[in-house]
Short mmCIF file of C-alpha atoms and ligand atoms in Angstrom, two decimals:
data_model
loop_
_atom_site.label_atom_id
_atom_site.label_comp_id
_atom_site.label_asym_id
_atom_site.label_seq_id
_atom_site.Cartn_x
_atom_site.Cartn_y
_atom_site.Cartn_z
CA MET A 1 283.24 189.79 -162.46
CA LEU A 2 285.22 192.80 -161.33
CA ALA A 3 283.44 192.60 -158.01
CA GLN A 4 285.29 189.41 -157.16
CA ARG A 5 288.61 190.02 -155.52
CA GLY A 6 289.82 186.46 -155.20
CA THR A 7 292.35 184.97 -157.51
CA ARG A 8 294.53 186.38 -160.26
CA ARG A 9 292.56 184.19 -162.66
CA GLU A 10 289.39 186.03 -161.65
CA LEU A 11 291.10 189.35 -162.26
CA LEU A 12 292.11 188.30 -165.75
CA LYS A 13 288.55 187.23 -166.46
CA ALA A 14 287.63 190.91 -166.20
CA GLY A 15 288.92 191.18 -169.76
CA GLY A 16 285.89 189.10 -170.69
CA LEU A 17 283.77 192.18 -170.08
CA LEU A 18 284.78 193.23 -173.58
CA ALA A 19 282.70 190.38 -174.87
CA ALA A 20 279.71 191.62 -172.89
CA VAL A 21 279.48 194.64 -175.17
CA GLY A 22 277.66 194.11 -178.42
CA ALA A 23 274.73 195.00 -180.60
CA SER A 24 272.42 193.01 -178.39
CA GLY A 25 274.61 193.03 -175.31
CA ALA A 26 275.34 196.76 -175.03
CA THR A 27 272.21 197.51 -173.04
CA ARG A 28 273.00 194.65 -170.68
CA ALA A 29 276.57 195.88 -170.32
CA LEU A 30 275.42 199.41 -169.65
CA ALA A 31 272.97 198.16 -167.06
CA GLN A 32 275.80 196.22 -165.42
CA VAL A 33 277.93 199.34 -165.34
CA GLU A 34 275.14 201.49 -163.95
CA ALA A 35 274.35 198.92 -161.26
CA ALA A 36 278.00 198.57 -160.23
CA PRO A 37 279.23 200.76 -157.39
CA PRO A 38 282.63 202.34 -158.23
CA LEU A 39 284.31 200.06 -155.67
CA GLN A 40 283.75 197.12 -158.02
CA THR A 41 286.51 198.26 -160.36
CA ALA A 42 289.00 198.91 -157.55
CA VAL A 43 291.38 195.99 -157.94
CA THR A 44 293.43 195.60 -154.82
CA PRO A 45 297.20 196.18 -154.75
CA LYS A 46 297.42 192.43 -154.20
CA TYR A 47 297.75 192.20 -157.99
CA PHE A 48 299.62 195.46 -158.49
CA PRO A 49 302.06 195.99 -155.63
CA LEU A 50 302.21 199.68 -156.36
CA GLY A 51 303.19 201.15 -153.01
CA GLU A 52 305.76 198.63 -151.92
CA PHE A 53 307.05 197.62 -155.35
CA ALA A 54 310.79 197.88 -155.81
CA PRO A 55 312.50 196.68 -159.00
CA GLU A 56 314.97 193.85 -158.53
CA VAL A 57 317.63 195.92 -160.26
CA SER A 58 318.16 199.64 -160.03
CA LEU A 59 316.85 201.30 -163.15
CA ALA A 60 318.49 204.62 -162.35
CA GLY A 61 320.43 205.94 -165.32
CA LYS A 62 318.84 203.53 -167.82
CA VAL A 63 317.46 204.85 -171.11
CA ALA A 64 313.88 203.98 -172.14
CA VAL A 65 312.16 204.67 -175.43
CA ILE A 66 308.34 204.44 -175.38
CA THR A 67 306.28 204.66 -178.56
CA GLY A 68 302.85 206.28 -178.21
CA ALA A 69 303.73 208.11 -175.00
CA SER A 70 301.68 211.27 -175.45
CA ARG A 71 298.85 210.01 -173.22
CA GLY A 72 297.24 206.89 -171.77
CA LEU A 73 299.32 203.82 -170.95
CA GLY A 74 302.49 205.13 -172.65
CA LEU A 75 302.44 208.33 -170.62
CA ALA A 76 301.74 206.40 -167.39
CA THR A 77 304.64 204.04 -168.11
CA GLY A 78 306.97 206.95 -168.85
CA LEU A 79 306.08 208.60 -165.55
CA ALA A 80 306.62 205.35 -163.62
CA LEU A 81 310.04 204.86 -165.21
CA GLN A 82 311.01 208.48 -164.60
CA ALA A 83 310.18 207.95 -160.92
CA GLU A 84 312.80 205.14 -160.94
CA GLY A 85 315.44 207.50 -162.36
CA VAL A 86 315.15 206.33 -165.97
CA THR A 87 315.78 208.77 -168.82
CA VAL A 88 312.62 208.53 -170.94
CA ILE A 89 312.17 209.46 -174.59
CA GLY A 90 308.59 209.17 -175.89
CA THR A 91 306.89 209.56 -179.25
CA SER A 92 303.74 211.07 -180.73
CA ARG A 93 302.52 211.53 -184.27
CA VAL A 94 302.31 215.24 -183.43
CA PRO A 95 304.45 216.12 -180.38
CA ALA A 96 303.48 219.80 -180.76
CA TYR A 97 299.98 218.88 -179.52
CA TYR A 98 301.55 218.07 -176.14
CA PRO A 99 303.49 221.12 -174.94
CA ARG A 100 305.09 220.91 -171.47
CA HIS A 101 305.08 217.11 -171.65
CA PRO A 102 306.97 215.51 -168.71
CA PHE A 103 309.59 213.97 -171.02
CA PRO A 104 310.87 214.73 -174.54
CA MET A 105 308.95 213.29 -177.46
CA LEU A 106 310.04 212.61 -181.02
CA THR A 107 307.72 212.38 -184.04
CA LEU A 108 306.65 208.86 -185.02
CA ASP A 109 303.78 207.36 -186.99
CA VAL A 110 304.33 203.59 -186.93
CA ALA A 111 301.88 203.14 -189.83
CA ASP A 112 304.11 205.25 -192.10
CA LEU A 113 307.42 203.70 -193.17
CA ALA A 114 309.02 207.08 -193.98
CA SER A 115 308.08 208.34 -190.51
CA VAL A 116 309.63 205.26 -188.86
CA GLU A 117 312.87 205.76 -190.79
CA ALA A 118 313.01 209.47 -189.94
CA PHE A 119 312.31 208.63 -186.28
CA ALA A 120 315.12 206.06 -186.16
CA SER A 121 317.59 208.61 -187.56
CA GLU A 122 316.46 211.35 -185.19
CA LEU A 123 316.63 208.98 -182.22
CA ALA A 124 320.15 207.86 -183.16
CA GLY A 125 321.18 211.53 -183.26
CA THR A 126 319.53 212.22 -179.91
CA LEU A 127 321.14 209.22 -178.20
CA ASN A 128 324.53 209.95 -179.75
CA GLY A 129 325.80 206.40 -179.24
CA GLN A 130 324.13 205.79 -175.89
CA PRO A 131 322.30 202.43 -176.07
CA ILE A 132 318.59 201.89 -175.42
CA ASP A 133 318.09 199.76 -172.29
CA ILE A 134 314.30 199.53 -172.50
CA LEU A 135 312.19 199.78 -175.65
CA ILE A 136 308.43 199.75 -175.09
CA ASN A 137 306.41 199.32 -178.28
CA ASN A 138 303.18 200.72 -176.90
CA ALA A 139 301.72 202.74 -179.81
CA GLY A 140 298.32 201.46 -180.87
CA ARG A 141 294.70 202.28 -181.55
CA GLY A 142 291.38 200.62 -180.90
CA VAL A 143 289.68 199.22 -184.00
CA PHE A 144 285.88 199.02 -184.19
CA GLY A 145 283.64 197.61 -186.92
CA THR A 146 281.97 194.46 -188.15
CA ALA A 147 283.73 191.56 -189.81
CA VAL A 148 281.33 191.99 -192.78
CA PRO A 149 280.95 195.46 -194.39
CA VAL A 150 277.53 196.99 -193.76
CA ALA A 151 277.15 197.94 -197.47
CA THR A 152 278.86 196.86 -200.68
CA SER A 153 279.87 200.48 -201.34
CA LEU A 154 281.83 200.43 -198.08
CA VAL A 155 284.03 197.46 -198.99
CA PRO A 156 287.00 199.62 -200.16
CA TYR A 157 286.72 201.82 -197.04
CA MET A 158 286.63 198.83 -194.73
CA GLU A 159 289.61 197.21 -196.44
CA SER A 160 291.80 200.34 -196.39
CA GLN A 161 290.95 200.87 -192.70
CA THR A 162 291.82 197.23 -192.00
CA GLN A 163 295.17 197.76 -193.71
CA LEU A 164 295.79 200.85 -191.55
CA ALA A 165 294.88 198.80 -188.47
CA MET A 166 297.34 196.02 -189.28
CA GLU A 167 300.09 198.59 -189.99
CA THR A 168 299.35 200.32 -186.69
CA LEU A 169 299.02 197.25 -184.47
CA TYR A 170 301.52 194.83 -185.96
CA ILE A 171 303.62 195.85 -189.00
CA GLY A 172 304.51 199.22 -187.48
CA GLN A 173 305.81 197.55 -184.31
CA MET A 174 307.98 195.24 -186.41
CA ARG A 175 309.28 198.21 -188.42
CA VAL A 176 310.29 200.05 -185.25
CA THR A 177 311.90 196.92 -183.81
CA ASN A 178 313.92 196.24 -186.98
CA ARG A 179 315.38 199.72 -186.92
CA LEU A 180 315.96 200.08 -183.19
CA LEU A 181 317.25 196.59 -182.41
CA PRO A 182 320.84 197.55 -183.39
CA MET A 183 320.62 200.45 -180.91
CA MET A 184 319.62 198.20 -177.98
CA SER A 185 322.01 197.68 -175.11
CA GLN A 186 324.09 194.50 -175.26
CA SER A 187 324.64 194.58 -171.49
CA SER A 188 322.99 192.17 -169.08
CA TYR A 189 319.95 194.44 -168.74
CA SER A 190 318.16 194.99 -172.05
CA ARG A 191 314.40 194.80 -172.35
CA LEU A 192 312.08 194.84 -175.36
CA LEU A 193 308.36 195.11 -174.57
CA TYR A 194 305.14 195.12 -176.58
CA THR A 195 301.78 196.32 -175.36
CA VAL A 196 299.38 193.61 -176.48
CA SER A 197 296.05 192.95 -174.68
CA THR A 198 294.14 190.30 -172.77
CA ILE A 199 291.68 190.33 -175.69
CA ASP A 200 294.28 188.73 -177.98
CA TYR A 201 293.49 185.44 -176.25
CA SER A 202 290.01 185.54 -177.81
CA VAL A 203 289.87 183.66 -181.10
CA GLY A 204 286.24 184.45 -181.96
CA GLY A 205 283.83 182.35 -183.92
CA SER A 206 281.55 181.04 -181.20
CA GLU A 207 277.82 181.73 -181.36
CA ALA A 208 277.86 183.03 -177.80
CA GLY A 209 280.74 185.38 -178.60
CA GLU A 210 278.96 186.68 -181.66
CA ALA A 211 275.73 187.21 -179.75
CA ALA A 212 277.82 189.46 -177.51
CA GLY A 213 279.25 191.44 -180.43
CA GLY A 214 282.64 189.70 -180.66
CA SER A 215 283.09 190.32 -184.37
CA PHE A 216 283.06 194.11 -183.82
CA PHE A 217 286.56 193.65 -182.35
CA SER A 218 287.74 191.15 -184.97
CA THR A 219 290.37 193.35 -186.64
CA TYR A 220 291.76 194.65 -183.34
CA VAL A 221 292.13 191.12 -181.99
CA ALA A 222 293.73 189.96 -185.25
CA GLY A 223 296.29 192.78 -185.11
CA LYS A 224 297.16 192.20 -181.45
CA ARG A 225 297.29 188.43 -181.99
CA ALA A 226 299.78 188.97 -184.82
CA LEU A 227 301.84 191.19 -182.52
CA LEU A 228 301.77 188.58 -179.74
CA THR A 229 302.93 185.86 -182.15
CA TYR A 230 305.72 188.11 -183.42
CA ALA A 231 306.88 189.02 -179.91
CA ASN A 232 306.88 185.38 -178.80
CA ASN A 233 308.95 184.29 -181.80
CA LEU A 234 311.33 187.22 -181.40
CA ARG A 235 311.83 186.19 -177.76
CA GLY A 236 312.70 182.65 -178.79
CA PHE A 237 315.04 183.76 -181.55
CA LEU A 238 316.96 186.21 -179.36
CA ARG A 239 317.25 183.70 -176.53
CA VAL A 240 318.58 180.94 -178.76
CA SER A 241 320.96 183.43 -180.39
CA GLY A 242 322.48 184.18 -176.99
CA SER A 243 321.30 187.80 -177.06
CA PRO A 244 320.92 189.48 -173.65
CA ILE A 245 317.76 191.23 -174.90
CA LYS A 246 314.67 189.84 -173.15
CA VAL A 247 311.28 190.19 -174.83
CA SER A 248 308.02 190.54 -172.89
CA THR A 249 304.43 191.42 -173.66
CA ILE A 250 302.25 193.60 -171.48
CA ASN A 251 298.65 192.38 -171.58
CA PRO A 252 296.34 194.93 -169.98
CA THR A 253 292.66 194.36 -169.45
CA LEU A 254 290.33 197.38 -169.74
CA MET A 255 292.22 200.51 -168.73
CA LYS A 256 290.76 204.00 -168.54
CA THR A 257 292.36 205.92 -171.43
CA GLY A 258 291.30 207.74 -174.60
CA PHE A 259 291.44 204.40 -176.44
CA SER A 260 287.79 204.50 -177.63
CA SER A 261 287.21 208.28 -177.72
CA GLY A 262 286.52 210.43 -180.76
CA HIS A 263 289.00 209.83 -183.55
CA ASN A 264 291.57 207.99 -181.47
CA PRO A 265 290.33 204.59 -182.74
CA ILE A 266 290.29 203.29 -186.30
CA TYR A 267 286.70 202.70 -187.50
CA LEU A 268 285.95 200.23 -190.27
CA GLU A 269 283.04 202.37 -191.46
CA PRO A 270 282.59 206.17 -191.57
CA VAL A 271 281.81 208.00 -188.32
CA ASP A 272 281.10 211.63 -187.48
CA PRO A 273 283.74 214.03 -186.02
CA GLN A 274 282.91 212.81 -182.49
CA GLY A 275 283.53 209.19 -183.47
CA ASN A 276 279.82 208.24 -183.51
CA SER A 277 278.17 206.02 -186.12
CA GLN A 278 274.87 206.13 -188.02
CA ASN A 279 274.90 202.33 -187.81
CA PRO A 280 272.87 201.58 -184.65
CA TYR A 281 274.65 198.27 -184.08
CA LEU A 282 278.11 199.79 -184.19
CA GLN A 283 276.91 202.73 -182.10
CA ALA A 284 275.54 200.34 -179.46
CA VAL A 285 278.95 198.66 -179.27
CA LEU A 286 280.71 202.03 -179.00
CA ASP A 287 278.33 203.29 -176.30
CA GLY A 288 278.72 200.12 -174.28
CA PHE A 289 282.50 200.01 -174.64
CA ARG A 290 282.93 203.68 -173.76
CA ALA A 291 280.74 203.22 -170.68
CA LEU A 292 282.96 200.35 -169.56
CA MET A 293 286.09 202.43 -170.18
CA ASP A 294 284.73 205.17 -167.93
CA VAL A 295 284.89 202.78 -164.97
CA ALA A 296 287.98 200.86 -166.04
CA LEU A 297 291.26 200.59 -164.13
CA PRO A 298 293.57 203.63 -164.08
CA ALA A 299 296.41 203.80 -166.62
CA SER A 300 298.91 204.14 -163.75
CA PHE A 301 298.37 200.44 -162.92
CA VAL A 302 300.02 199.51 -166.22
CA GLY A 303 302.81 201.99 -165.50
N1 NAP B 1 293.14 201.08 -172.78
C1 NAP B 1 292.96 199.77 -172.80
O1 NAP B 1 291.98 199.25 -172.25
C2 NAP B 1 293.96 198.88 -173.46
C3 NAP B 1 293.89 197.50 -173.17
C4 NAP B 1 294.82 196.64 -173.77
C5 NAP B 1 295.78 197.15 -174.62
N2 NAP B 1 295.82 198.49 -174.89
C6 NAP B 1 296.88 198.96 -175.79
O2 NAP B 1 297.65 199.92 -175.08
C7 NAP B 1 298.31 200.78 -176.00
C8 NAP B 1 298.07 202.23 -175.58
O3 NAP B 1 296.68 202.53 -175.71
P1 NAP B 1 295.94 203.55 -174.73
O4 NAP B 1 294.82 202.79 -174.11
O5 NAP B 1 296.91 204.27 -173.86
O6 NAP B 1 295.26 204.53 -175.81
P2 NAP B 1 295.48 206.09 -176.07
O7 NAP B 1 295.28 206.87 -174.83
O8 NAP B 1 294.61 206.39 -177.25
O9 NAP B 1 297.02 206.20 -176.48
C9 NAP B 1 297.49 205.69 -177.70
C10 NAP B 1 298.92 206.16 -177.93
O10 NAP B 1 299.40 205.59 -179.17
C11 NAP B 1 299.87 206.65 -180.02
N3 NAP B 1 299.57 206.29 -181.40
C12 NAP B 1 298.36 206.04 -181.98
N4 NAP B 1 298.52 205.76 -183.28
C13 NAP B 1 299.83 205.82 -183.55
C14 NAP B 1 300.61 205.63 -184.71
N5 NAP B 1 300.07 205.31 -185.90
N6 NAP B 1 301.96 205.76 -184.63
C15 NAP B 1 302.54 206.09 -183.44
N7 NAP B 1 301.85 206.31 -182.30
C16 NAP B 1 300.52 206.16 -182.35
C17 NAP B 1 299.14 207.88 -179.55
O11 NAP B 1 299.95 209.01 -179.81
P3 NAP B 1 299.56 210.26 -180.76
O12 NAP B 1 298.05 210.25 -180.92
O13 NAP B 1 300.06 211.44 -179.98
O14 NAP B 1 300.29 209.99 -182.00
C18 NAP B 1 299.03 207.66 -178.05
O15 NAP B 1 300.17 208.10 -177.38
C19 NAP B 1 297.75 200.44 -177.37
O16 NAP B 1 298.64 199.59 -178.05
C20 NAP B 1 296.47 199.71 -177.04
O17 NAP B 1 296.08 198.84 -178.09
C21 NAP B 1 294.94 199.35 -174.33
#
């Protein structure tokens, strides 16, 4: 699908490659990847007018806060905004892991209410009354595992990991929004963004989808779908209220980041320190997905 360079619709269909990875489909997906020359993932600037792109308004001097900006899409977005003259403040659960980062980072774990509250206070002190012009709720993690636990003994593990996933993908974003909304600019330019995903348009349940391993992404899709619904309703509420704050979602397809590596994702069943599973079905999904990520689009395209 990525080989086709026709319409925007065809580009978006590339997200469907996720569904090609599964217990039975992983080998097929890997074969597809191996057979594909690197050119096949090179989407043309027709869709991403990188070189010639100029924002309609000057962003110079604006203030942007980006959650989950230590690496991947958050880092790429921070760099793109910095290039436009924006003052960027990012976050990480452990900023000390990222010395010499290109912009300052505050500590934030969106899945931990106390951390969100401490972050909001620290940010208010850092901004010292200066409003936030752009808030990008980008923090997130991949979530991998079956919709049904592989063993009865693993039910509590699966459920606590599912809770962590929902806190990370949805509740945490709402927590951050609730606390930072009063700090947002009330001028004509005020933007609130959420990194969702093309995969949130998948609702699951079809036999074909399941044959391709769809349920291994069930919790991730549920979390992102909840976030999309929240963002859409927030947009409507703010618009009707006459607020100048505009809400958007960013819906990337597969982007090359650390999203599926090691312990970056949340796993619904135990894995080893490298993020590999004893469960051959889950491992097949992970192998296939990681192979696809290796040839995915660069994070800078989202930036
Ligand atoms: N890559 C893709 O194909 C893709 C496609 C669609 C959507 N997305 C979404 O894009 C966003 C960024 O993902 P990525 O691909 O750039 O992955 P990544 O390279 O693993 O980056 C994830 C970022 O989120 C932060 N983070 C993780 N858990 C957090 C938590 N509990 N609280 C606060 N920050 C947390 C990480 O920071 P620390 O580890 O430093 O805390 C890191 O900066 C996510 O929301 C993801 O779901 C990715």
